[in-house]
JSON list of C-alpha atoms in Angstrom, two decimals:
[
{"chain": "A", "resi": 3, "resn": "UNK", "atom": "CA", "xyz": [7.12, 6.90, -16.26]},
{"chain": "A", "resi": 4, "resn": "UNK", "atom": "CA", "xyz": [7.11, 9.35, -18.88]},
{"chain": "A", "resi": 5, "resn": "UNK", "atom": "CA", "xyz": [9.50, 12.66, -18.97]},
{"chain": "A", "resi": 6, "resn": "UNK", "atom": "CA", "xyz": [6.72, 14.96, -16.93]},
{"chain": "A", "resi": 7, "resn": "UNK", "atom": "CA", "xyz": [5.91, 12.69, -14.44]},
{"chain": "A", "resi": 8, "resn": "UNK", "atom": "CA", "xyz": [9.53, 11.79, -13.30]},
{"chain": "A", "resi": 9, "resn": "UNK", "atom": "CA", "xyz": [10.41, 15.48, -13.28]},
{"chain": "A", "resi": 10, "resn": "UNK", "atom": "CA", "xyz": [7.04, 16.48, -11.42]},
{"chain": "A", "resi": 11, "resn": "UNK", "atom": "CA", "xyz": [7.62, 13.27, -9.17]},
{"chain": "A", "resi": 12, "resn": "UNK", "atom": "CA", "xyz": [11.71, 14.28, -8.41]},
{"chain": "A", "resi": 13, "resn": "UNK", "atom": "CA", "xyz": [10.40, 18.03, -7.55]},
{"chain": "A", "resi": 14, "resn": "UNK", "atom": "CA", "xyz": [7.78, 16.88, -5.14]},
{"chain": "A", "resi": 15, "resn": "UNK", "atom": "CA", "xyz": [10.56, 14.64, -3.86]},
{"chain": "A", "resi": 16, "resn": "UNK", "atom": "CA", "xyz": [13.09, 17.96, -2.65]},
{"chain": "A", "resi": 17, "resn": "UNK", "atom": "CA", "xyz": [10.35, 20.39, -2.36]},
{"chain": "A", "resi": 18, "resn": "UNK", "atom": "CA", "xyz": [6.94, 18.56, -1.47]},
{"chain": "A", "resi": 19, "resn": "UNK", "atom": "CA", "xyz": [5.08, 19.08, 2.09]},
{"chain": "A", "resi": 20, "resn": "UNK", "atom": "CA", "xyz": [6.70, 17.87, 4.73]},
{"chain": "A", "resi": 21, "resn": "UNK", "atom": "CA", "xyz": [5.62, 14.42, 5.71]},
{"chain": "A", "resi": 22, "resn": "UNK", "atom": "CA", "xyz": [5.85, 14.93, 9.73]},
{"chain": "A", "resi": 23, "resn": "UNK", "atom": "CA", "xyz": [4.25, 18.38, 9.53]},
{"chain": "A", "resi": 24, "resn": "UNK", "atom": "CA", "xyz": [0.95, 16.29, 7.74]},
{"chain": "A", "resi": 25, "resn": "UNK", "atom": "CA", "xyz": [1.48, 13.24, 10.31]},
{"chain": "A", "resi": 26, "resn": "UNK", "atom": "CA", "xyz": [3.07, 14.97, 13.11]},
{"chain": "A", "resi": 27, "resn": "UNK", "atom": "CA", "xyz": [2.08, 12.77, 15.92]},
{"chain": "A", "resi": 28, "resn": "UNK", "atom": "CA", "xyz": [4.56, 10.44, 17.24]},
{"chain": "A", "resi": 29, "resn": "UNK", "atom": "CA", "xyz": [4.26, 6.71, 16.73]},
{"chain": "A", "resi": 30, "resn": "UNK", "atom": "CA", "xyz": [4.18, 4.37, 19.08]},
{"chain": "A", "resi": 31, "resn": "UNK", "atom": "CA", "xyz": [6.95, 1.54, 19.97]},
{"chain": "A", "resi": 32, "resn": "UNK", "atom": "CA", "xyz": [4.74, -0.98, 18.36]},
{"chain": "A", "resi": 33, "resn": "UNK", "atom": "CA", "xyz": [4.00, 1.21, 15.75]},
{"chain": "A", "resi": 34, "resn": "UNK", "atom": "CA", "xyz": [7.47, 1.95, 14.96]},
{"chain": "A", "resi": 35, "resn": "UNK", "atom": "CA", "xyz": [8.65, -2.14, 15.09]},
{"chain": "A", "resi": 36, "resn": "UNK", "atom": "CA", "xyz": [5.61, -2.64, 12.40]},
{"chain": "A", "resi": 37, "resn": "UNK", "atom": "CA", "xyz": [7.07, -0.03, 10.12]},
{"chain": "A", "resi": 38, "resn": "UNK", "atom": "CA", "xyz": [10.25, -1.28, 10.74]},
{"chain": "A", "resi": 39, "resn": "UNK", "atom": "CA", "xyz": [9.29, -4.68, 8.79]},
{"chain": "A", "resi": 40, "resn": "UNK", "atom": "CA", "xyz": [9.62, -2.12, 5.65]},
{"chain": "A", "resi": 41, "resn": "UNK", "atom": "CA", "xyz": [13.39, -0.90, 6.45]},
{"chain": "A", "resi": 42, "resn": "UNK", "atom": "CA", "xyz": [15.41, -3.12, 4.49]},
{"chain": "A", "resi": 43, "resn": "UNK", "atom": "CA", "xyz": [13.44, -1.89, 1.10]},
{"chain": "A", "resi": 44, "resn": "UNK", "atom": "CA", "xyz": [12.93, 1.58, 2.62]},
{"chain": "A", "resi": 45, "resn": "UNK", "atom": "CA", "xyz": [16.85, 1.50, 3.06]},
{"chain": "A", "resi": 46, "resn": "UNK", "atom": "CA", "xyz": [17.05, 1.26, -0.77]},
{"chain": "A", "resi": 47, "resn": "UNK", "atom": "CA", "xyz": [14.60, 4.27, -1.63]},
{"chain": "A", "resi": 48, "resn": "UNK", "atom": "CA", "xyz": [15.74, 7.38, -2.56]},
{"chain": "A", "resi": 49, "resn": "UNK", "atom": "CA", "xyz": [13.59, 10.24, -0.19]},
{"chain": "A", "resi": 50, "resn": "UNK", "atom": "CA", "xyz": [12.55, 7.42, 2.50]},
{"chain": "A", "resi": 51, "resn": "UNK", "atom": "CA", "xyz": [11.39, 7.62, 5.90]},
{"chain": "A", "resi": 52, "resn": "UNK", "atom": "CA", "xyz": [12.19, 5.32, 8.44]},
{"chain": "A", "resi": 53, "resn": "UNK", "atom": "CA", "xyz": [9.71, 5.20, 11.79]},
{"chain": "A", "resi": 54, "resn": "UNK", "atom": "CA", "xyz": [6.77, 6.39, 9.85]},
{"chain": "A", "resi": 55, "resn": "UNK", "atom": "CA", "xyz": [3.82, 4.98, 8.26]},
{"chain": "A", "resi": 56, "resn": "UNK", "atom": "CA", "xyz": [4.35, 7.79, 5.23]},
{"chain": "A", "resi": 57, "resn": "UNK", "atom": "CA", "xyz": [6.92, 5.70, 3.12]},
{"chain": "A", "resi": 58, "resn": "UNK", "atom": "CA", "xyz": [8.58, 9.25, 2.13]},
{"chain": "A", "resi": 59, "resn": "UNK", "atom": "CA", "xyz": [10.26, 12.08, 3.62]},
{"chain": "A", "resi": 60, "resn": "UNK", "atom": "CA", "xyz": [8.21, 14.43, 1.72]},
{"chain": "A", "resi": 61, "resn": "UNK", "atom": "CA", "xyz": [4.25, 14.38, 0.09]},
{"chain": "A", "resi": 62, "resn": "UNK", "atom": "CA", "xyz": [4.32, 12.80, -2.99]},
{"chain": "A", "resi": 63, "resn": "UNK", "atom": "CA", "xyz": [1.39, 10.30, -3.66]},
{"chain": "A", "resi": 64, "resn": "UNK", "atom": "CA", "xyz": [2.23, 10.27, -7.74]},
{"chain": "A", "resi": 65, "resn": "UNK", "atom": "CA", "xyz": [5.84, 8.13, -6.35]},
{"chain": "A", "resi": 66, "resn": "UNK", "atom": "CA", "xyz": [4.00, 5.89, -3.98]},
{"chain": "A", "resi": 67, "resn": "UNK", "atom": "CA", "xyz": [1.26, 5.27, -7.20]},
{"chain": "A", "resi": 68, "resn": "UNK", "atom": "CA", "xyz": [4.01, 4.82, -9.74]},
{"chain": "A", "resi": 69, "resn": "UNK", "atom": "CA", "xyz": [6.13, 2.36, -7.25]},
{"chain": "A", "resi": 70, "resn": "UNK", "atom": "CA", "xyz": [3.16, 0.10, -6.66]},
{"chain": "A", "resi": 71, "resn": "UNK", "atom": "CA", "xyz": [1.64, -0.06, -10.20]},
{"chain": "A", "resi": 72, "resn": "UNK", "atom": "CA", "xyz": [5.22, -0.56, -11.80]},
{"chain": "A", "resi": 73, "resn": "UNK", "atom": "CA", "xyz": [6.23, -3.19, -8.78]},
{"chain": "A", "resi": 74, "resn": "UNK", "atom": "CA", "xyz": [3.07, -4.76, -8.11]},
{"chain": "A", "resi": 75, "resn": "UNK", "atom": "CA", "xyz": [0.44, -4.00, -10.72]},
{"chain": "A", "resi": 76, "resn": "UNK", "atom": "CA", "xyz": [-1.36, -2.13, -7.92]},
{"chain": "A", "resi": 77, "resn": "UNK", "atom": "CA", "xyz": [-3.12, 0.87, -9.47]},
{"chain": "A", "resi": 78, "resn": "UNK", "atom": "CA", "xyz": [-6.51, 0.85, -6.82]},
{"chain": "A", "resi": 79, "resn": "UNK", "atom": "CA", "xyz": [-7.71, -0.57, -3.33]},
{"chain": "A", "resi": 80, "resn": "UNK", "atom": "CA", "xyz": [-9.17, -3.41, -4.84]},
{"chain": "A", "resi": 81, "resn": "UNK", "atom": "CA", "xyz": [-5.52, -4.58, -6.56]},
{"chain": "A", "resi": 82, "resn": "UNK", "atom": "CA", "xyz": [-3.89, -3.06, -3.15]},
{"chain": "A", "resi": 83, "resn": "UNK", "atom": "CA", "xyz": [-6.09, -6.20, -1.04]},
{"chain": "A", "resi": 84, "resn": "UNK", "atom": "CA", "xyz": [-5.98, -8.87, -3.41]},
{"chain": "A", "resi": 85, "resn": "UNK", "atom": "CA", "xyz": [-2.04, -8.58, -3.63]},
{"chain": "A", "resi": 86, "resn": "UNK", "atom": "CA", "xyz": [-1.76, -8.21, 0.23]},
{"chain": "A", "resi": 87, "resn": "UNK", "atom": "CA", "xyz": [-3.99, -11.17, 0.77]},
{"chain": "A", "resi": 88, "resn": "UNK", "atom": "CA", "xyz": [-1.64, -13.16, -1.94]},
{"chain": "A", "resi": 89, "resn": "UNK", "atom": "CA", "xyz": [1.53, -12.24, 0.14]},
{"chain": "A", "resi": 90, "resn": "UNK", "atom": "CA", "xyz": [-0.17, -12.78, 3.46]},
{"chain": "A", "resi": 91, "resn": "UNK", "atom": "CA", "xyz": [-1.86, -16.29, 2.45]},
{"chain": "A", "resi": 92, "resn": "UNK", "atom": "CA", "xyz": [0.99, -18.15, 0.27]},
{"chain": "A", "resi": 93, "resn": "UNK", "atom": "CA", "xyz": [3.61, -15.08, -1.06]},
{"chain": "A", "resi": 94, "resn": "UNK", "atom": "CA", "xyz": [6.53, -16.73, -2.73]},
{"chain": "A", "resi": 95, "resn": "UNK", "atom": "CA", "xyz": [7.69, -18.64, 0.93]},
{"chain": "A", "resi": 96, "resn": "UNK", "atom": "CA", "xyz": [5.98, -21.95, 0.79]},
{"chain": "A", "resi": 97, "resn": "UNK", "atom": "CA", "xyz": [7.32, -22.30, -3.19]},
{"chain": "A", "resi": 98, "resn": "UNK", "atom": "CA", "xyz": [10.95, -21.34, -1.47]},
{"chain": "A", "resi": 99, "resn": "UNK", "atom": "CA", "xyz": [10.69, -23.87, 1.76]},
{"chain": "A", "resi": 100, "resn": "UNK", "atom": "CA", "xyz": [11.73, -26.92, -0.03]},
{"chain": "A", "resi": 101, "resn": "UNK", "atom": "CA", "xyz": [15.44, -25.45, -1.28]},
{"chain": "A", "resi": 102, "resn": "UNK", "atom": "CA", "xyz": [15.61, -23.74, 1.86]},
{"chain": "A", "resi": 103, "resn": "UNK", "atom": "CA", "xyz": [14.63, -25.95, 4.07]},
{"chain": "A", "resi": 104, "resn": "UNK", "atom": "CA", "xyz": [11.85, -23.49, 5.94]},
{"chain": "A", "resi": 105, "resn": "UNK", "atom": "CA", "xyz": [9.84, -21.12, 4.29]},
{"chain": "A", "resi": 106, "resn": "UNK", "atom": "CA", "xyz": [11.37, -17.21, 3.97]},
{"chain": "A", "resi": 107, "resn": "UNK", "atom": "CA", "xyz": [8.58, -15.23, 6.14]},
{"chain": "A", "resi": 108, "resn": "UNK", "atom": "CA", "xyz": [10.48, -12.31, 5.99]},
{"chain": "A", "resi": 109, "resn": "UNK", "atom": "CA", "xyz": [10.83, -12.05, 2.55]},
{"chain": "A", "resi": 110, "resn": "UNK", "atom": "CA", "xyz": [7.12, -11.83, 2.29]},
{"chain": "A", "resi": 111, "resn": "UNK", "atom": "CA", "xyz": [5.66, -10.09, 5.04]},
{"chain": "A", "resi": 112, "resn": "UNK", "atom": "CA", "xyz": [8.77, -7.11, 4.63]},
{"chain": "A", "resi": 113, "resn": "UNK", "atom": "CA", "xyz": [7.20, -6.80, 1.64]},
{"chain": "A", "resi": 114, "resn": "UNK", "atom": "CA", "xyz": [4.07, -7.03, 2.80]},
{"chain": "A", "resi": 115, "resn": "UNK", "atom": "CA", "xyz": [5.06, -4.27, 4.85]},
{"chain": "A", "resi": 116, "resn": "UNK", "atom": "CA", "xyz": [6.48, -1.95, 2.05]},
{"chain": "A", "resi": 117, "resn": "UNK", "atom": "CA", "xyz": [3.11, -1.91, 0.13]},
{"chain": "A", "resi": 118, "resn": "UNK", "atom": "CA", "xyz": [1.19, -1.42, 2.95]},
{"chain": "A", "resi": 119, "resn": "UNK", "atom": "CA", "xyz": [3.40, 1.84, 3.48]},
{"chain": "A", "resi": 120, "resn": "UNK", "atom": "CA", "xyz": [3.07, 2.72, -0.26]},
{"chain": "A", "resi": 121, "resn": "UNK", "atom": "CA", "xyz": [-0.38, 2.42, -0.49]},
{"chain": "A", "resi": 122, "resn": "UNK", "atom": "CA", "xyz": [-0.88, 4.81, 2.40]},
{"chain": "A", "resi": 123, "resn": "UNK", "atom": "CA", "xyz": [1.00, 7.39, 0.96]},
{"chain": "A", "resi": 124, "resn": "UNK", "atom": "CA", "xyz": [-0.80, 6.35, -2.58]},
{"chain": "A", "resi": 125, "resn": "UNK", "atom": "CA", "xyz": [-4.46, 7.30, -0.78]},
{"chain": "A", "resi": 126, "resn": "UNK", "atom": "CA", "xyz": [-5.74, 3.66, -1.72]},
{"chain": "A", "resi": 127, "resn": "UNK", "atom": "CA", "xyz": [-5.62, 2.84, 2.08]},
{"chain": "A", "resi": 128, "resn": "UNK", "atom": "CA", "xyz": [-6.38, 5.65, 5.34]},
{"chain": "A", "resi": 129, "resn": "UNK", "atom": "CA", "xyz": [-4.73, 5.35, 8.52]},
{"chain": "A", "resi": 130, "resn": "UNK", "atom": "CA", "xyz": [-6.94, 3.28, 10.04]},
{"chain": "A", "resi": 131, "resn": "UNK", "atom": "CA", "xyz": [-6.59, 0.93, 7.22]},
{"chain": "A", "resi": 132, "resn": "UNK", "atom": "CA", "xyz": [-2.91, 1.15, 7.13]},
{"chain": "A", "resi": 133, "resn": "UNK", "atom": "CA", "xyz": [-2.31, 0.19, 10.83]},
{"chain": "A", "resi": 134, "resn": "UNK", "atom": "CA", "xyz": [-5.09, -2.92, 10.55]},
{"chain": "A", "resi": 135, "resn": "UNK", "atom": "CA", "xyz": [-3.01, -4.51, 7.30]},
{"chain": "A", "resi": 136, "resn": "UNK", "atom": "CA", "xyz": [0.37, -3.79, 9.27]},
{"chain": "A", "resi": 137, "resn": "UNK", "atom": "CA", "xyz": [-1.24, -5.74, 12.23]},
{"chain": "A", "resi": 138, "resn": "UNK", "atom": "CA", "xyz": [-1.65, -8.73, 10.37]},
{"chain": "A", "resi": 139, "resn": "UNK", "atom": "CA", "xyz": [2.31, -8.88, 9.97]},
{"chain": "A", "resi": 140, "resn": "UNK", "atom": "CA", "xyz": [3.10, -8.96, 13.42]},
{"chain": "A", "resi": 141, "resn": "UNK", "atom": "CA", "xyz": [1.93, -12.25, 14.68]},
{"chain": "A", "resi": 142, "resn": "UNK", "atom": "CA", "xyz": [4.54, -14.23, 11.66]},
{"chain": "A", "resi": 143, "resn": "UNK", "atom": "CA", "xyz": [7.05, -12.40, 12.01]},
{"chain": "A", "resi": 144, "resn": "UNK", "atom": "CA", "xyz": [7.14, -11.86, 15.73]},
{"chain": "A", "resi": 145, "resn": "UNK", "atom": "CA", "xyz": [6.59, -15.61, 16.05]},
{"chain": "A", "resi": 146, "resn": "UNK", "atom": "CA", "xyz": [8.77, -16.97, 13.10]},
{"chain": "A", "resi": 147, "resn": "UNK", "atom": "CA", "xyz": [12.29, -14.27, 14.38]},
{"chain": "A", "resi": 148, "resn": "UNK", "atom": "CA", "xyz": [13.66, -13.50, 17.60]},
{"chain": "A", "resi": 149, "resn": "UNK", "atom": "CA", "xyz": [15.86, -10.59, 16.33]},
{"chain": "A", "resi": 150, "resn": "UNK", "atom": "CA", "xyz": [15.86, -8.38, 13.34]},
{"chain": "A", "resi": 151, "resn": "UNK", "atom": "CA", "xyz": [19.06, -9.72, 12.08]},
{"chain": "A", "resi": 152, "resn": "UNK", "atom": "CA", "xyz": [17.52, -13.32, 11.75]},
{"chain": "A", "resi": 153, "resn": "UNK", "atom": "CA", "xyz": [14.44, -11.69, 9.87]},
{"chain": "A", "resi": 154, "resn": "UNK", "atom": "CA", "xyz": [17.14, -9.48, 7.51]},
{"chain": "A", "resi": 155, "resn": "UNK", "atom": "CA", "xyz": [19.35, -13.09, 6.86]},
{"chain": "A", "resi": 156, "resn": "UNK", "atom": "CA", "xyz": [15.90, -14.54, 5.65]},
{"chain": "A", "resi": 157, "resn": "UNK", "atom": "CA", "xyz": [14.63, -11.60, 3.80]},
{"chain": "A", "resi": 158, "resn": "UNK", "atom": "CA", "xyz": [18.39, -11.61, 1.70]},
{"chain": "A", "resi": 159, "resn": "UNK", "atom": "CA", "xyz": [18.14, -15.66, 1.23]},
{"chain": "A", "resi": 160, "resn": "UNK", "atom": "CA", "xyz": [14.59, -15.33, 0.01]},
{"chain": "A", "resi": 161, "resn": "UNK", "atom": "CA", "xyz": [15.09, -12.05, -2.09]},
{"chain": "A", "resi": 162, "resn": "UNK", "atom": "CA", "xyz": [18.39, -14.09, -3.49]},
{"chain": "A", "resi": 163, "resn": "UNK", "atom": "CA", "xyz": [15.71, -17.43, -4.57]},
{"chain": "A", "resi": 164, "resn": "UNK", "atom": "CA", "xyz": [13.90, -15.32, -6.24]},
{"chain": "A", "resi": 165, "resn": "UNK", "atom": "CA", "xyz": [16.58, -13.42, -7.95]},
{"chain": "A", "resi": 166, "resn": "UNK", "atom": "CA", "xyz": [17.95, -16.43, -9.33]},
{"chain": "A", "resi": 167, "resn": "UNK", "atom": "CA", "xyz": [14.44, -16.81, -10.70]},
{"chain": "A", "resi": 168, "resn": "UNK", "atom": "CA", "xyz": [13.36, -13.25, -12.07]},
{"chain": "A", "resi": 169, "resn": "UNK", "atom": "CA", "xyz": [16.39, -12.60, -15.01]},
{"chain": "A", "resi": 170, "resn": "UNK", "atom": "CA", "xyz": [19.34, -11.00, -14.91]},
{"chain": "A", "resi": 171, "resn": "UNK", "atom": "CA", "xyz": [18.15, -7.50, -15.43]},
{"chain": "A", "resi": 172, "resn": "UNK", "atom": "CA", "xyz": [18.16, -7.86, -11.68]},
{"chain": "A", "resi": 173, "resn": "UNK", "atom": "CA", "xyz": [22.48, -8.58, -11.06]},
{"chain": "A", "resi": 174, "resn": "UNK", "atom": "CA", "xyz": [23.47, -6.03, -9.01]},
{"chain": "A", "resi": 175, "resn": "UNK", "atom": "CA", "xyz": [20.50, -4.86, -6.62]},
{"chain": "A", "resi": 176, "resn": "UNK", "atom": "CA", "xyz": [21.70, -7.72, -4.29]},
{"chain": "A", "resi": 177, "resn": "UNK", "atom": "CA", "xyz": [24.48, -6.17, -3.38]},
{"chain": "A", "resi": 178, "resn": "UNK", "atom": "CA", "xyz": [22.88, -3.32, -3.10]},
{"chain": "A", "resi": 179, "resn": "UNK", "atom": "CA", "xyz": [20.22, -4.88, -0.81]},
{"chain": "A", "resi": 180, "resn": "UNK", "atom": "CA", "xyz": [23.15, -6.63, 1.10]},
{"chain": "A", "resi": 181, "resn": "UNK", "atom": "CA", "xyz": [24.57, -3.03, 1.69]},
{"chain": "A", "resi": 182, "resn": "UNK", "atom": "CA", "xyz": [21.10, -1.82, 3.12]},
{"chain": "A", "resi": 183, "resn": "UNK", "atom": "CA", "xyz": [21.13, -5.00, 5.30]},
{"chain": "A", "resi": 184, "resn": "UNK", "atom": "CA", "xyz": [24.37, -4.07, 6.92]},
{"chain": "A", "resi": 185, "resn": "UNK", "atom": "CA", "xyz": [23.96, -0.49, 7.40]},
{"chain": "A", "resi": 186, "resn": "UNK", "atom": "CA", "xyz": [20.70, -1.19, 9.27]},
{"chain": "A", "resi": 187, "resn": "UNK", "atom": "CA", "xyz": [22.38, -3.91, 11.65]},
{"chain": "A", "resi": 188, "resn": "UNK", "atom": "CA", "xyz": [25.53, -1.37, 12.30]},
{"chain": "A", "resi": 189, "resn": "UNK", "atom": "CA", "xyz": [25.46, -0.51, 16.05]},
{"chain": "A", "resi": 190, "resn": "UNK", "atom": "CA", "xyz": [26.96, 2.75, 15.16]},
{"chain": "A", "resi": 191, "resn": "UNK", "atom": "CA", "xyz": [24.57, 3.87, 13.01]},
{"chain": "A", "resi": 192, "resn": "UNK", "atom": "CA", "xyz": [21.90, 5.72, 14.95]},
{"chain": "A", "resi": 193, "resn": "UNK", "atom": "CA", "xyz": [19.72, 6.17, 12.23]},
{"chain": "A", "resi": 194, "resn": "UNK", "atom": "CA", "xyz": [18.73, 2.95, 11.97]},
{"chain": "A", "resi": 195, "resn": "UNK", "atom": "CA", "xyz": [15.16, 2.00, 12.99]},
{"chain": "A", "resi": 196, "resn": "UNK", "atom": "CA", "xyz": [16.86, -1.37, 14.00]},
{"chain": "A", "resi": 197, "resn": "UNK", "atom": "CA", "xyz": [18.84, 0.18, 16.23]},
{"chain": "A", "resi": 198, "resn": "UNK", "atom": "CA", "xyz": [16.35, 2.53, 17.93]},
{"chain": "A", "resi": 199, "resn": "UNK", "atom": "CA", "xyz": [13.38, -0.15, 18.45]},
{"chain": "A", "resi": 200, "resn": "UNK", "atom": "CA", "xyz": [14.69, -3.56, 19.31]},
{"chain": "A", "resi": 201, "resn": "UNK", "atom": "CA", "xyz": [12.81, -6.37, 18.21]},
{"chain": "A", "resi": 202, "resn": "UNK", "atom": "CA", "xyz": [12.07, -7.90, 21.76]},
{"chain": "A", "resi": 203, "resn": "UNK", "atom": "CA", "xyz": [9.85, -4.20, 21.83]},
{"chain": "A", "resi": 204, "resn": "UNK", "atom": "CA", "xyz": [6.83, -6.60, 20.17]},
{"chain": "A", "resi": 205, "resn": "UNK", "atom": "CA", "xyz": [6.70, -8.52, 22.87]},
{"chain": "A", "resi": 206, "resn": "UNK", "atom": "CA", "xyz": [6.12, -6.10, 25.71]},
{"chain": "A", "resi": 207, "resn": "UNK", "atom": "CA", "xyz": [3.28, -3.88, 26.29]},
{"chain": "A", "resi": 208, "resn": "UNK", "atom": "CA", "xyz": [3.33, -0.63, 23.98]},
{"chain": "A", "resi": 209, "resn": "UNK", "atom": "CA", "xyz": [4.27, 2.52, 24.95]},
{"chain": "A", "resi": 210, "resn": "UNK", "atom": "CA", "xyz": [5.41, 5.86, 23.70]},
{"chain": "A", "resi": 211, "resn": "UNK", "atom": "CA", "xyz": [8.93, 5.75, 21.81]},
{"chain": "A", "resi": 212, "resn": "UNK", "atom": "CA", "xyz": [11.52, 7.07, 24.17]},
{"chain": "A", "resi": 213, "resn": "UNK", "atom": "CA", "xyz": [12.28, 10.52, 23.23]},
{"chain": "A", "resi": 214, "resn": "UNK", "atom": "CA", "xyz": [16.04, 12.07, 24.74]}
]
């Protein structure tokens, strides 16, 4: 990212639209357990937005671009289904199974989740869109977890695999990922997503989040 674009990119982050004003209407329980898939990664993001299908506090589609093409070599809708397809079909999970010992779902479909969100706010996918590639997480990772704190154990053990894989231009974000992990399973901390849609939510009819 050259000079102008991160400065442009950091202003739209403090002073951009507001995100709820564009998307004010509330989302659903279900809705908010599919986004929720994204939290661990969205924990780690400076400007984030948890409960939303706009990956960012504030407007700022030049981020979301950036973050996929730099991330995922996404740079257009085409790129955007042909790496979601990868991660839903085979991901890195069944090359993980064999050292440990089942394959890490989480670690792919959170992702899965985290592009989905980025391409949203990117423009390469509409709502619509966004909600129908978030549906197609639900049934592996509803069926695969019973809590969110098994699907955060396998997201770290996978995300640690592949870390011992990638290079060591990596050492550090672990921890940092570790830290995320913890804050978001804290039962004091009532800005977790975790903590304000329970997992067993996916398994009950929807309904409209519970507002005090």
């Amino acid at each position: 990212m050259n000079g102008w674009i991160l400065a442009s990119s950091l202003l739209k982050m403090a002073f951009g639209p507001s995100a709820k004003r564009r998307f004010p209407t509330p989302l659903t329980l279900h809705q908010q357990w599919m986004v929720s898939l994204d939290a661990i990664l969205a924990e780690r993001m400076w400007g984030h937005s948890h409960l939303t299908l706009y990956p960012l506090k504030r407007i700022n589609s030049t981020n979301c671009k950036v973050s996929l093409e730099q991330s995922w070599g996404v740079t257009s809708p085409g790129s955007l289904h042909a790496t979601l397809h990868q991660l839903a079909v085979e991901g890195h999970r069944m090359q993980m199974a064999p050292v440990l010992g089942h394959p890490p779902v989480a670690w792919d479909f959170g992702r899965y989740a985290t592009v989905v969100k980025l391409a949203f706010g990117a423009g390469y996918v509409d709502e619509p869109g966004a909600w129908q590639l978030l549906g197609n997480a639900v049934a592996p990772a509803a069926q695969t977890y019973r809590s969110w704190n098994a699907f955060a154990q396998d997201f770290v053990a996978g995300r640690a695999l592949w870390m011992r894989n990638t290079g060591a231009e990596w050492s550090g974000s672990q921890e940092d990922t570790v830290q995320a992990v913890q804050r978001l399973l804290d039962p004091g901390n009532s800005t977790s997503p975790w903590q304000q849609v329970p997992w067993e939510a996916i398994y009950q009819p929807d309904q409209a989040p519970y507002r005090p």
